[in-house]
Amino acid sequence: MSMDVSTDVHAAWLPPEAFRALGSHRVLVQGDGPQGVTVYEEVAQACAAYGGRVGRAPGDEAGPYDLVFALTGAEPALPEAAAVLAGGGVGALGDEGFLTARRDGVTVVLADAPAGLLYGLFHVVRLGEAAFGGGDAPAEAHRPAMRTRMLDHWDNLDVHPVMGHVERGYSGGSIFWRDGGPRGDLPRVRAYARLLAATGVNAVSVNNVNVHTAETRLLTERLGDVADLADVFRPYGIRLHLSVNFASPVVLGGLPTADPLDGDVRAWWGKAAARVYEAIPDFGGFVVKADSEGQPGPFTYGRSHADGANMLAEALAPFGGEVHWRAFVYNHTQDWRDRSTDRARAAYDHFAPLDGAFHPNVVLQVKHGPMDFQTREPVSPVIAAMPATRLAVELQVTQEYTGQQRHVCYLGPMWSEVLGFRPWGADSEGRTVAALAADPAAGGGLVAVSNVGDDPYWTGHPLAQANLYAFGRLAWAPHSDPAALLDEWIDLTFVPLLSRDPVPLRRALHAMMDGSWHTYERYTAPLGVGFMVRPGHHYGPDVDGYEYTPWGTYHYADRDGIGVDRTRATGTGYTGQYPQPWSAVYESAERCPDELLLFFHHVPYGHVLQSGSTVIQHIYDTHFAGAEEAAGQRSSWQELAGSGLVDAALHARVLERLDEQVRCAQEWRDQVNAYFLRKSGVRDARGRHIP
Ligand code: GCW
């Protein structure tokens, strides 16, 4: 297996072999600052391994050069690069963009700022030999769509008695923290930063949004530990963020209140922010989960979320910091009999009226769906409802509800659907979710909960690395084809290690992964109804597990039908939170897309879907099919055994997970089918055995 010797972990999409083409050329690096140094070091390392040469000045002995990295600020010293610069035509590249061109046998990478050179470097790595061949090629600009491309870690400093070391983490312990303090494995953190930079990620938050006592102190006593991490992330162009406890002035400052309008409280936060920036001058800002699932917040003091967020924004503003304020606010003590309270409505009801009230350095961080990272949800209506607020869309790379990294579930296609969704319909001239999150004035970027831990494969399930990779790449270029991103990941992770035809490997991985989200959906909760997982840990089936709990996650199945009536006509009115045409489409049981029918409507089991099947028959068919597909994924992988196409240890790890996936998929199939057979009394039209 390709392991990074310094950290003894899997090299993921940056095995040394992926640098073969780069490292066998003569490369000039003219960049400064921490990221410029990184580019030089990366190239030097690759050249040392593959016989190329790296230099810093055109005349030195490493030349003549066939690849140059240079900044646009000064006249590039290499004539080919200067000619590309003089040719102009691509406009400003910004803080992170870069251009590539080929001139007189030299590949040219230019950027306005060092971080751009870093992204240019990884672009060249992705291209491999193709970066060097052919005649002249005109300048091609590459700029990230989203300004902020951020991963949030739900890491605790220690093992939390209920939530473990990493809340909803399925890859072992935290790579940052251990036993209440820093873990101290900075080479591992550096390897992580490097992997993230290669996907385009530029921000990381290093602690859980549920900020417990020890973690609250990261803001003060433990600031030095945070600064140490920031130092490691900086050379890879990644800014650090911290989740903070809204009650910090009380918990840490000994004040009697955390009221956001109280003068002492505001002064406390101002000083806290100043101290943070003294230690970490390029600190990104705070992430806040307030008034949510037991976390403190402004409601305690009768204040609004704008009051709370703006107070923190004011503290950070003098230093250029931002507040990522989460919109995940809902009532988690409801009664299933109360049909007027609808958790799906909550974020919109709380936040839409506050549109325009947030300071410019507040980013409202909205989960992509209205509930909670289910396998299938409609896009959150909040995203279209707040044009005067900067919005970031939050995804979940960690597979809390999508198989917990025991099941193969490639989420690129799901995120792609979300990002490509047009809240105002097909005619809405480019206003996709991605365009809203990327808007230079109103966009807050793309955020996701990381799936990484101290597991040697980073992500528990080695194939779950593809989700982390795809997230970063989609944040950079949201309209990328997820299947093409999968190829990119395969071509970096596996192919450079092969000395033979990679086609069978690519074929097997695509067979397993392309459709794996749909497969997972087929054998779990049907038609967008959600949940049906075991309470607490959220793994495996329990159809009624949450049905009578206070969490607001119900499917309302009874002997006559199933689904949640969220219509304006007879239900909770949630469909009214969408603009047209979706408001009307979702309101109608006939027009609502099948895959979301039970999210929006309560229908009889005999209701005929647009597919022509009835709801009950659809449940049976998809559950039989999904479990069978999971078995098919395992067969695809088994065919690779002994082929030499993948490392034996990695093969074994994936196979062990697939065995569990196949078992669990059958359990889902049998529980769901038996439950609905019993409830509805309708037999499977195809007469299959339902245990
Ligand atoms: O998905 C839910 C999880 C919680 C999590 C919460 C959130 C960090 O079950 O574990 O808490 O969402 O997003 O805040």
XYZ file of C-alpha atoms and ligand atoms in Angstrom:
705
model
C 0.000 0.000 0.000
C 1.196 3.500 -0.676
C 1.804 4.932 2.763
C 3.295 8.264 3.633
C 6.343 7.203 5.634
C 6.307 10.195 7.949
C 2.807 9.538 9.162
C 2.220 5.890 8.338
C -1.171 6.520 6.837
C -2.657 5.899 3.441
C -1.585 8.503 0.906
C -5.159 8.825 -0.408
C -5.197 10.919 -3.611
C -1.617 12.117 -3.218
C 0.614 9.048 -3.472
C 4.181 9.958 -4.442
C 3.550 8.203 -7.748
C 0.921 10.812 -8.666
C 3.810 13.310 -8.862
C 5.773 11.254 -11.370
C 5.182 13.519 -14.371
C 5.790 16.726 -12.436
C 8.853 15.264 -10.764
C 10.517 14.178 -13.964
C 10.641 17.689 -15.447
C 12.694 20.833 -14.915
C 10.622 23.237 -12.914
C 11.103 26.878 -12.041
C 9.216 28.099 -8.961
C 8.997 31.842 -8.425
C 6.618 32.371 -5.560
C 6.866 33.770 -2.100
C 4.954 33.561 1.160
C 4.075 30.338 2.966
C 2.224 28.866 -0.020
C 5.019 29.779 -2.433
C 7.437 27.882 -0.204
C 5.041 24.938 -0.201
C 4.980 24.853 -3.981
C 8.759 24.845 -4.072
C 8.998 22.079 -1.477
C 6.379 19.948 -3.207
C 8.164 20.252 -6.520
C 11.554 19.607 -4.920
C 10.246 16.457 -3.249
C 8.767 15.180 -6.492
C 11.936 15.955 -8.427
C 14.067 14.190 -5.846
C 11.925 11.100 -6.338
C 11.647 11.152 -10.120
C 14.867 12.702 -11.396
C 13.646 16.174 -12.361
C 15.159 19.465 -11.250
C 13.781 22.456 -9.429
C 15.151 25.977 -9.467
C 14.282 29.459 -8.305
C 15.893 31.627 -10.989
C 15.906 31.334 -14.771
C 19.685 31.275 -15.086
C 20.469 28.644 -12.455
C 21.738 25.201 -13.244
C 18.337 23.490 -12.923
C 17.230 24.994 -16.239
C 16.362 25.228 -19.035
C 12.845 24.767 -17.739
C 9.788 23.057 -19.123
C 7.411 24.173 -16.360
C 7.278 27.503 -14.584
C 5.238 28.727 -11.621
C 5.344 32.516 -11.287
C 3.400 35.393 -9.785
C 1.918 38.069 -11.993
C 2.919 40.963 -9.713
C 6.437 41.221 -11.072
C 7.534 40.630 -14.624
C 8.165 36.838 -14.739
C 11.800 36.226 -15.413
C 11.267 33.412 -17.876
C 10.516 34.775 -21.374
C 7.791 32.206 -22.071
C 5.962 33.162 -18.862
C 6.437 36.858 -19.568
C 4.943 36.329 -23.016
C 1.878 34.622 -21.554
C 1.473 37.463 -19.072
C 1.863 40.073 -21.790
C -0.743 38.227 -23.854
C -3.270 38.966 -21.082
C -6.864 38.174 -21.863
C -8.001 36.250 -18.802
C -8.482 39.154 -16.375
C -7.658 39.235 -12.695
C -7.083 35.841 -11.157
C -7.820 36.912 -7.597
C -6.437 35.536 -4.353
C -6.727 31.914 -5.340
C -7.101 31.645 -9.100
C -4.411 30.685 -11.570
C -3.901 30.396 -15.290
C -2.232 27.710 -17.311
C -0.763 28.051 -20.782
C 1.836 26.446 -22.960
C 4.321 28.516 -24.888
C 7.347 27.377 -26.921
C 7.570 24.052 -25.148
C 7.159 25.507 -21.659
C 4.113 24.943 -19.447
C 3.286 28.170 -17.641
C 1.311 28.534 -14.415
C 0.676 32.117 -13.311
C -1.203 33.446 -10.309
C -1.817 36.817 -8.711
C -1.163 35.402 -5.241
C 0.829 32.458 -3.834
C -2.283 30.417 -2.976
C -3.120 30.434 -6.689
C 0.244 28.840 -7.440
C -0.572 26.115 -4.938
C -3.880 25.309 -6.657
C -2.045 25.494 -9.983
C 0.449 22.933 -8.707
C -2.273 20.418 -7.869
C -3.894 21.085 -11.217
C -0.631 20.110 -12.913
C -0.468 16.978 -10.750
C -3.988 16.021 -11.869
C -3.043 16.487 -15.510
C 0.076 14.341 -15.197
C 2.001 13.934 -18.457
C -0.783 15.739 -20.316
C 0.440 18.996 -18.755
C 3.596 18.824 -20.817
C 2.723 17.565 -24.269
C 1.584 19.349 -27.410
C 2.178 22.708 -28.976
C 1.244 26.129 -27.726
C -1.960 26.360 -25.692
C -3.685 29.663 -24.908
C -4.101 30.950 -21.376
C -6.884 29.207 -19.484
C -8.091 30.767 -16.237
C -9.173 28.703 -13.233
C -10.919 30.405 -10.357
C -12.833 28.840 -7.468
C -16.589 29.320 -7.697
C -17.011 29.537 -3.927
C -14.984 31.963 -1.884
C -15.206 29.773 1.231
C -14.722 26.018 0.831
C -14.815 24.757 4.326
C -14.747 21.541 6.316
C -16.163 21.491 9.815
C -14.900 18.929 12.265
C -17.223 17.746 14.980
C -14.177 16.738 17.047
C -14.186 16.750 20.829
C -11.006 17.216 22.846
C -11.670 13.960 24.616
C -13.963 10.983 24.240
C -17.446 12.268 25.036
C -19.446 9.685 27.026
C -22.307 9.645 24.513
C -20.997 11.137 21.295
C -17.470 9.705 21.357
C -14.331 11.432 20.245
C -15.686 12.709 16.966
C -19.430 13.317 17.021
C -20.892 11.339 14.113
C -17.364 10.248 13.259
C -16.788 6.803 11.739
C -13.038 6.920 11.204
C -11.595 6.570 14.665
C -10.498 9.402 16.920
C -9.737 13.035 16.232
C -6.599 13.877 14.272
C -6.329 17.125 16.259
C -7.128 16.285 19.866
C -6.609 13.573 22.462
C -7.083 13.239 26.236
C -8.340 16.792 26.562
C -5.450 18.456 24.726
C -3.629 18.499 21.429
C -2.907 15.119 19.915
C 0.507 16.346 18.924
C 0.743 14.540 15.606
C 1.371 17.598 13.475
C 2.786 15.626 10.520
C -0.613 13.968 10.307
C -2.342 17.338 10.366
C 0.021 18.557 7.676
C -0.751 15.522 5.535
C -4.459 16.321 5.961
C -3.967 19.973 5.044
C -2.120 18.854 1.936
C -4.900 16.485 0.879
C -7.483 19.212 1.404
C -5.506 21.823 -0.517
C -5.298 19.404 -3.432
C -9.114 19.389 -3.591
C -9.408 23.171 -3.187
C -10.584 23.397 0.433
C -9.444 26.652 2.079
C -11.042 26.672 5.546
C -11.300 24.214 8.417
C -13.010 24.430 11.747
C -11.319 22.209 14.303
C -13.883 21.493 17.019
C -17.426 20.295 17.442
C -20.310 22.749 17.064
C -21.639 21.242 20.286
C -19.043 23.031 22.382
C -18.559 21.241 25.684
C -16.656 22.637 28.665
C -13.091 21.743 27.704
C -13.643 22.856 24.106
C -14.985 26.220 25.255
C -11.463 26.951 26.515
C -9.933 26.663 23.059
C -10.895 30.320 22.763
C -8.763 31.333 25.741
C -6.416 29.075 27.711
C -5.961 26.652 24.840
C -5.522 29.248 22.132
C -1.874 28.274 21.733
C -2.960 24.796 20.650
C -5.231 26.296 18.017
C -2.403 28.553 16.822
C -0.164 25.487 16.426
C -2.752 23.945 14.122
C -3.161 27.201 12.196
C 0.591 27.202 11.565
C 0.320 23.783 9.983
C -2.679 24.630 7.800
C -1.346 28.026 6.615
C 1.264 26.723 4.131
C -1.584 24.929 2.373
C -3.734 28.031 2.090
C -6.234 26.936 4.760
C -7.587 29.307 7.396
C -8.614 28.022 10.769
C -11.994 28.526 12.401
C -13.209 27.704 15.863
C -16.626 26.658 17.102
C -17.444 28.818 20.088
C -19.868 28.497 22.953
C -22.381 31.345 22.956
C -22.284 31.323 26.749
C -18.499 31.850 26.867
C -18.751 35.197 28.687
C -20.476 33.321 31.520
C -18.470 30.085 31.368
C -15.057 31.648 30.829
C -15.491 35.281 31.746
C -17.484 34.899 34.955
C -20.079 37.411 33.747
C -23.646 36.980 34.980
C -25.060 36.991 31.446
C -24.263 36.246 27.805
C -26.949 38.695 26.592
C -25.732 39.906 23.202
C -26.947 43.449 23.880
C -25.146 43.745 27.199
C -22.146 46.105 27.088
C -19.871 43.936 29.220
C -20.674 40.882 27.126
C -19.835 42.729 23.928
C -16.600 44.032 25.424
C -15.711 40.506 26.514
C -16.115 39.160 22.989
C -14.177 42.096 21.564
C -11.236 41.297 23.798
C -11.494 37.583 23.109
C -11.373 38.224 19.358
C -8.391 40.558 19.728
C -6.489 37.868 21.625
C -7.284 35.297 18.972
C -5.941 37.540 16.207
C -2.814 38.268 18.189
C -2.100 34.548 18.199
C -3.461 33.778 14.714
C -3.390 36.838 12.450
C -5.165 35.061 9.569
C -7.813 33.366 11.768
C -11.003 32.702 9.785
C -13.668 33.245 12.409
C -16.248 31.573 14.611
C -18.750 28.813 13.895
C -21.832 28.951 16.111
C -24.614 26.507 16.880
C -26.965 28.501 19.089
C -30.373 27.656 20.557
C -30.162 24.253 18.962
C -30.323 20.822 20.561
C -29.526 22.228 23.982
C -26.782 24.684 23.018
C -27.046 28.163 24.585
C -28.096 31.102 22.449
C -29.705 34.528 22.292
C -33.247 33.207 22.899
C -32.356 32.825 26.595
C -32.196 36.620 26.778
C -35.181 37.327 24.575
C -32.868 38.391 21.729
C -32.938 37.415 18.093
C -30.391 35.386 16.188
C -29.422 38.552 14.336
C -28.581 40.154 17.685
C -26.463 37.157 18.614
C -24.651 36.813 15.310
C -24.061 40.544 14.906
C -22.483 40.838 18.318
C -19.877 38.244 17.354
C -19.527 39.805 13.912
C -18.678 43.148 15.490
C -16.011 41.536 17.613
C -14.416 39.932 14.554
C -14.900 42.729 12.026
C -11.816 44.816 12.914
C -9.690 41.780 12.061
C -11.499 40.652 8.930
C -13.050 37.589 10.595
C -16.437 36.062 9.891
C -19.185 34.377 11.872
C -20.640 31.179 10.484
C -23.997 31.165 12.214
C -25.877 27.893 11.779
C -29.546 27.916 10.854
C -30.171 24.477 12.374
C -32.650 25.764 14.952
C -35.798 23.762 15.718
C -37.940 22.471 18.529
C -36.622 19.087 19.652
C -39.229 18.614 22.344
C -42.353 18.221 20.275
C -45.259 15.787 20.418
C -46.105 13.656 17.404
C -49.803 14.376 17.973
C -49.202 18.059 17.394
C -49.597 18.326 13.622
C -49.029 22.069 13.491
C -45.371 21.972 14.517
C -43.245 20.889 11.579
C -39.498 20.580 11.996
C -39.024 21.103 8.261
C -40.482 24.595 8.610
C -38.259 25.646 11.484
C -35.162 27.152 9.840
C -37.255 29.270 7.478
C -39.651 30.379 10.202
C -36.753 31.437 12.419
C -34.473 33.029 9.853
C -36.362 34.289 6.786
C -37.892 37.191 8.746
C -34.340 38.241 9.677
C -33.222 38.670 6.071
C -31.208 41.872 5.780
C -30.635 42.130 9.517
C -27.240 40.385 9.594
C -23.919 42.202 9.374
C -21.920 41.645 6.174
C -19.411 39.414 7.957
C -22.121 37.023 9.114
C -22.575 33.919 6.999
C -25.760 32.009 7.684
C -24.858 28.325 7.378
C -27.883 26.363 6.156
C -28.119 22.589 5.924
C -28.896 21.604 2.341
C -32.218 20.099 3.322
C -34.810 21.265 5.836
C -34.439 18.295 8.184
C -31.079 16.728 8.822
C -28.858 15.269 6.098
C -31.282 12.507 5.184
C -30.633 10.292 2.179
C -33.226 12.282 0.255
C -34.593 15.686 1.148
C -35.833 18.612 -0.873
C -33.492 21.587 -0.999
C -33.968 23.874 1.999
C -36.345 26.742 1.209
C -34.164 29.054 3.308
C -31.631 29.162 0.484
C -34.010 31.086 -1.781
C -35.627 33.143 0.946
C -32.808 35.408 2.098
C -31.419 37.479 -0.778
C -30.009 40.115 1.578
C -28.082 37.620 3.713
C -24.843 35.820 2.965
C -25.654 32.118 2.834
C -23.422 29.077 2.981
C -24.820 25.656 2.185
C -23.827 22.875 4.576
C -23.374 19.274 3.414
C -22.472 16.197 5.430
C -19.459 14.285 4.153
C -19.462 12.139 7.255
C -22.099 9.499 6.537
C -24.271 9.814 9.617
C -27.437 8.880 7.739
C -25.879 7.335 4.658
C -24.247 4.185 5.954
C -21.690 5.493 8.431
C -18.727 4.588 6.247
C -19.634 0.940 6.491
C -21.742 1.231 3.343
C -20.453 2.448 -0.007
C -22.368 5.630 -0.679
C -20.776 8.050 -3.121
C -22.463 11.348 -2.388
C -21.166 13.366 -5.344
C -24.398 12.847 -7.306
C -26.552 13.966 -4.360
C -24.556 17.148 -3.805
C -24.534 17.804 -7.493
C -28.335 17.678 -7.555
C -28.506 20.073 -4.620
C -26.034 22.513 -6.173
C -27.754 22.396 -9.541
C -31.260 22.887 -8.114
C -33.018 26.010 -9.361
C -35.277 27.354 -6.622
C -37.186 29.523 -9.094
C -37.482 26.803 -11.700
C -35.791 25.961 -14.948
C -36.202 29.423 -16.479
C -34.428 31.171 -13.661
C -31.336 32.135 -15.645
C -28.531 30.545 -13.725
C -29.840 31.032 -10.218
C -28.900 27.607 -9.016
C -28.142 26.849 -5.383
C -24.466 26.880 -6.380
C -24.834 30.336 -7.920
C -26.465 31.651 -4.749
C -23.743 30.225 -2.496
C -21.064 31.526 -4.873
C -22.539 35.009 -5.347
C -19.746 37.542 -4.757
C -21.962 39.738 -2.578
C -24.497 37.378 -1.037
C -22.722 34.025 -1.182
C -21.161 32.383 1.852
C -19.690 29.353 0.121
C -19.922 25.648 0.666
C -19.316 23.903 3.973
C -19.330 20.242 4.934
C -18.882 18.114 7.994
C -15.631 16.174 7.560
C -15.472 12.380 7.519
C -11.844 12.141 8.632
C -10.357 10.594 11.745
C -7.155 8.925 12.883
C -7.930 5.771 10.916
C -4.998 4.730 8.672
C -7.268 5.152 5.629
C -8.464 8.537 6.929
C -12.132 7.752 6.375
C -12.716 4.260 7.800
C -14.085 2.960 4.538
C -11.315 3.592 2.029
C -13.835 4.350 -0.711
C -15.341 7.110 1.446
C -12.235 9.121 0.570
C -14.003 9.827 -2.709
C -16.649 11.834 -0.855
C -14.078 14.099 0.749
C -12.380 14.544 -2.589
C -15.611 15.289 -4.437
C -16.697 17.822 -1.833
C -13.607 19.984 -2.312
C -13.772 19.742 -6.080
C -17.474 20.635 -6.155
C -16.846 23.633 -3.922
C -14.273 24.795 -6.456
C -16.348 23.907 -9.532
C -19.932 23.080 -8.501
C -21.106 22.014 -11.922
C -18.493 19.302 -12.349
C -19.836 15.905 -13.331
C -19.652 13.683 -10.227
C -18.752 10.626 -12.318
C -15.819 12.567 -13.789
C -14.737 13.551 -10.277
C -14.811 9.901 -9.353
C -12.465 9.227 -12.265
C -10.167 11.982 -11.107
C -10.060 10.445 -7.664
C -9.389 6.958 -9.059
C -6.720 8.292 -11.406
C -4.839 9.909 -8.541
C -5.397 7.332 -5.806
C -5.007 4.013 -7.569
C -3.844 4.390 -11.154
C -0.381 5.915 -10.540
C 0.481 2.800 -8.532
C -0.301 0.477 -11.427
C 1.988 -0.708 -14.120
C -0.841 -2.246 -16.096
C -4.122 -1.368 -17.773
C -6.238 0.559 -15.278
C -9.504 0.060 -17.181
C -10.742 -2.987 -15.232
C -10.167 -1.140 -11.966
C -11.979 1.967 -13.154
C -14.825 -0.180 -14.394
C -15.168 -2.026 -11.097
C -15.088 1.145 -9.016
C -17.667 2.856 -11.185
C -19.892 -0.192 -11.039
C -19.754 -0.023 -7.264
C -19.850 3.697 -6.701
C -21.657 5.712 -9.392
C -25.108 4.595 -8.348
C -24.353 3.758 -4.730
C -26.359 6.671 -3.293
C -29.449 5.475 -5.167
C -28.802 1.923 -4.041
C -28.584 3.067 -0.442
C -31.786 5.032 -0.873
C -33.577 1.997 -2.303
C -33.008 -0.228 0.700
C -33.613 2.433 3.377
C -36.472 4.903 4.040
C -38.716 5.159 0.968
C -39.811 8.126 -1.188
C -38.184 10.899 0.822
C -39.914 10.093 4.100
C -36.595 10.005 5.989
C -35.338 8.668 9.307
C -36.467 5.079 10.117
C -32.964 4.662 11.576
C -32.195 3.353 15.042
C -32.412 6.191 17.523
C -29.246 7.639 18.988
C -26.507 6.219 16.783
C -28.605 6.351 13.583
C -27.280 3.117 12.063
C -29.462 0.345 10.697
C -33.255 0.116 10.424
C -35.901 0.858 13.016
C -39.010 1.954 11.178
C -40.767 3.322 14.247
C -37.567 4.196 16.104
C -38.275 7.928 16.080
C -42.011 7.770 15.492
C -43.173 8.636 18.998
C -40.121 10.609 20.186
C -39.909 14.387 20.665
C -37.514 14.987 17.744
C -40.065 15.919 15.103
C -39.026 13.228 12.628
C -42.181 11.284 11.816
C -43.479 9.241 8.885
C -47.047 8.836 10.197
C -47.516 5.348 8.741
C -50.806 3.731 9.743
C -52.975 1.007 8.240
C -54.227 3.312 5.499
C -51.173 5.197 4.349
C -47.893 6.933 5.001
C -46.148 10.308 4.668
C -46.204 13.804 6.084
C -48.818 16.233 4.841
C -46.831 19.426 4.381
C -49.259 21.045 1.960
C -50.865 24.422 2.402
C -54.288 22.973 1.702
C -54.468 20.406 4.477
C -51.040 20.100 6.090
C -48.337 22.092 7.811
C -48.064 24.678 5.040
C -44.390 23.974 4.451
C -44.835 23.938 0.658
C -45.616 27.648 0.963
C -42.005 28.341 1.934
C -40.923 27.699 -1.657
C -41.189 30.175 -4.488
C -43.034 29.148 -7.640
C -42.931 26.811 -9.464
C -41.797 24.476 -6.690
C -44.419 25.647 -4.256
C -47.122 24.437 -6.631
C -45.240 21.341 -7.747
C -44.665 20.124 -4.193
C -48.236 21.017 -3.189
C -49.632 18.585 -5.726
C -49.452 14.856 -4.999
C -49.659 14.258 -8.748
C -46.814 16.600 -9.723
C -44.505 16.138 -6.761
C -41.433 14.109 -7.843
C -41.825 10.493 -6.757
C -38.626 10.499 -4.750
C -40.015 13.231 -2.481
C -43.660 12.233 -2.393
C -43.778 11.098 1.225
C -41.847 14.130 2.384
C -44.714 16.326 1.204
C -47.815 14.139 1.223
C -49.635 11.558 3.279
C -51.044 9.091 0.755
C -52.749 5.711 0.772
C -50.606 2.663 0.072
C -52.431 2.224 -3.211
C -51.515 5.726 -4.448
C -50.107 5.452 -7.958
C -46.738 7.091 -8.466
C -45.601 8.818 -11.634
C -43.570 5.671 -12.273
C -46.859 3.758 -12.556
C -46.222 1.669 -9.463
C -48.209 1.957 -6.244
C -46.512 3.237 -3.132
C -46.628 -0.173 -1.455
C -45.343 -2.017 -4.495
C -42.612 0.587 -4.892
C -41.530 -0.083 -1.321
C -41.282 -3.822 -1.958
C -39.584 -3.482 -5.335
C -36.970 -0.966 -4.281
C -36.100 -2.847 -1.133
C -35.585 -6.107 -2.970
C -33.627 -4.301 -5.675
C -31.494 -2.260 -3.279
C -30.370 -5.263 -1.253
C -29.575 -7.113 -4.477
C -27.555 -4.158 -5.768
C -25.538 -4.086 -2.560
C -24.691 -7.746 -3.149
C -23.708 -6.793 -6.701
C -21.338 -4.143 -5.399
C -19.667 -6.773 -3.300
C -19.308 -9.078 -6.317
C -17.659 -6.288 -8.321
C -15.150 -5.836 -5.557
C -14.579 -9.555 -5.070
C -13.605 -9.814 -8.722
C -10.644 -7.581 -7.981
C -9.288 -9.954 -5.325
C -5.830 -11.160 -6.222
C -5.797 -9.049 -9.388
C -2.987 -6.845 -8.122
C -5.071 -3.833 -9.116
C -5.522 -2.736 -5.516
C -3.399 -3.259 -2.478
C -4.343 -6.426 -0.574
C -4.864 -4.730 2.795
C -7.093 -2.082 1.257
C -9.006 -4.763 -0.611
C -9.570 -6.639 2.627
C -10.743 -3.531 4.468
C -13.289 -2.706 1.786
C -14.478 -6.299 1.571
C -15.063 -6.458 5.296
C -17.211 -3.297 5.023
C -19.087 -4.698 2.038
C -19.951 -7.842 3.980
C -21.501 -5.647 6.640
C -23.262 -3.541 4.034
C -24.816 -6.574 2.392
C -25.974 -7.882 5.771
C -27.383 -4.524 6.799
C -29.098 -3.954 3.446
C -30.913 -7.271 3.876
C -31.909 -6.286 7.368
C -33.329 -3.008 6.040
C -35.134 -4.843 3.260
C -36.717 -7.367 5.572
C -37.693 -4.930 8.313
C -39.163 -2.346 5.999
C -40.988 -4.859 3.820
C -42.368 -6.794 6.794
C -43.474 -3.617 8.520
C -45.435 -2.374 5.527
C -46.854 -5.779 4.657
C -48.267 -5.962 8.164
C -49.465 -2.338 8.251
C -51.070 -2.281 4.831
C -52.192 -5.883 4.482
C -51.243 -5.631 0.802
C -49.199 -8.519 -0.536
C -46.227 -8.200 -2.856
C -47.606 -8.410 -6.388
C -44.614 -10.520 -7.344
C -45.119 -12.978 -4.528
C -41.623 -12.751 -3.064
C -40.953 -14.059 0.389
C -41.154 -11.383 3.077
C -39.907 -12.793 6.378
O -27.255 15.624 12.329
C -27.421 16.069 13.639
C -26.552 15.186 14.453
C -25.955 15.862 15.660
C -25.342 17.175 15.233
C -26.439 18.052 14.659
C -25.942 19.379 14.129
C -23.359 18.229 16.044
O -27.272 14.039 14.806
O -25.003 14.981 16.189
O -24.676 17.822 16.276
O -27.047 17.410 13.584
O -25.848 19.524 12.917
O -25.665 20.269 14.910
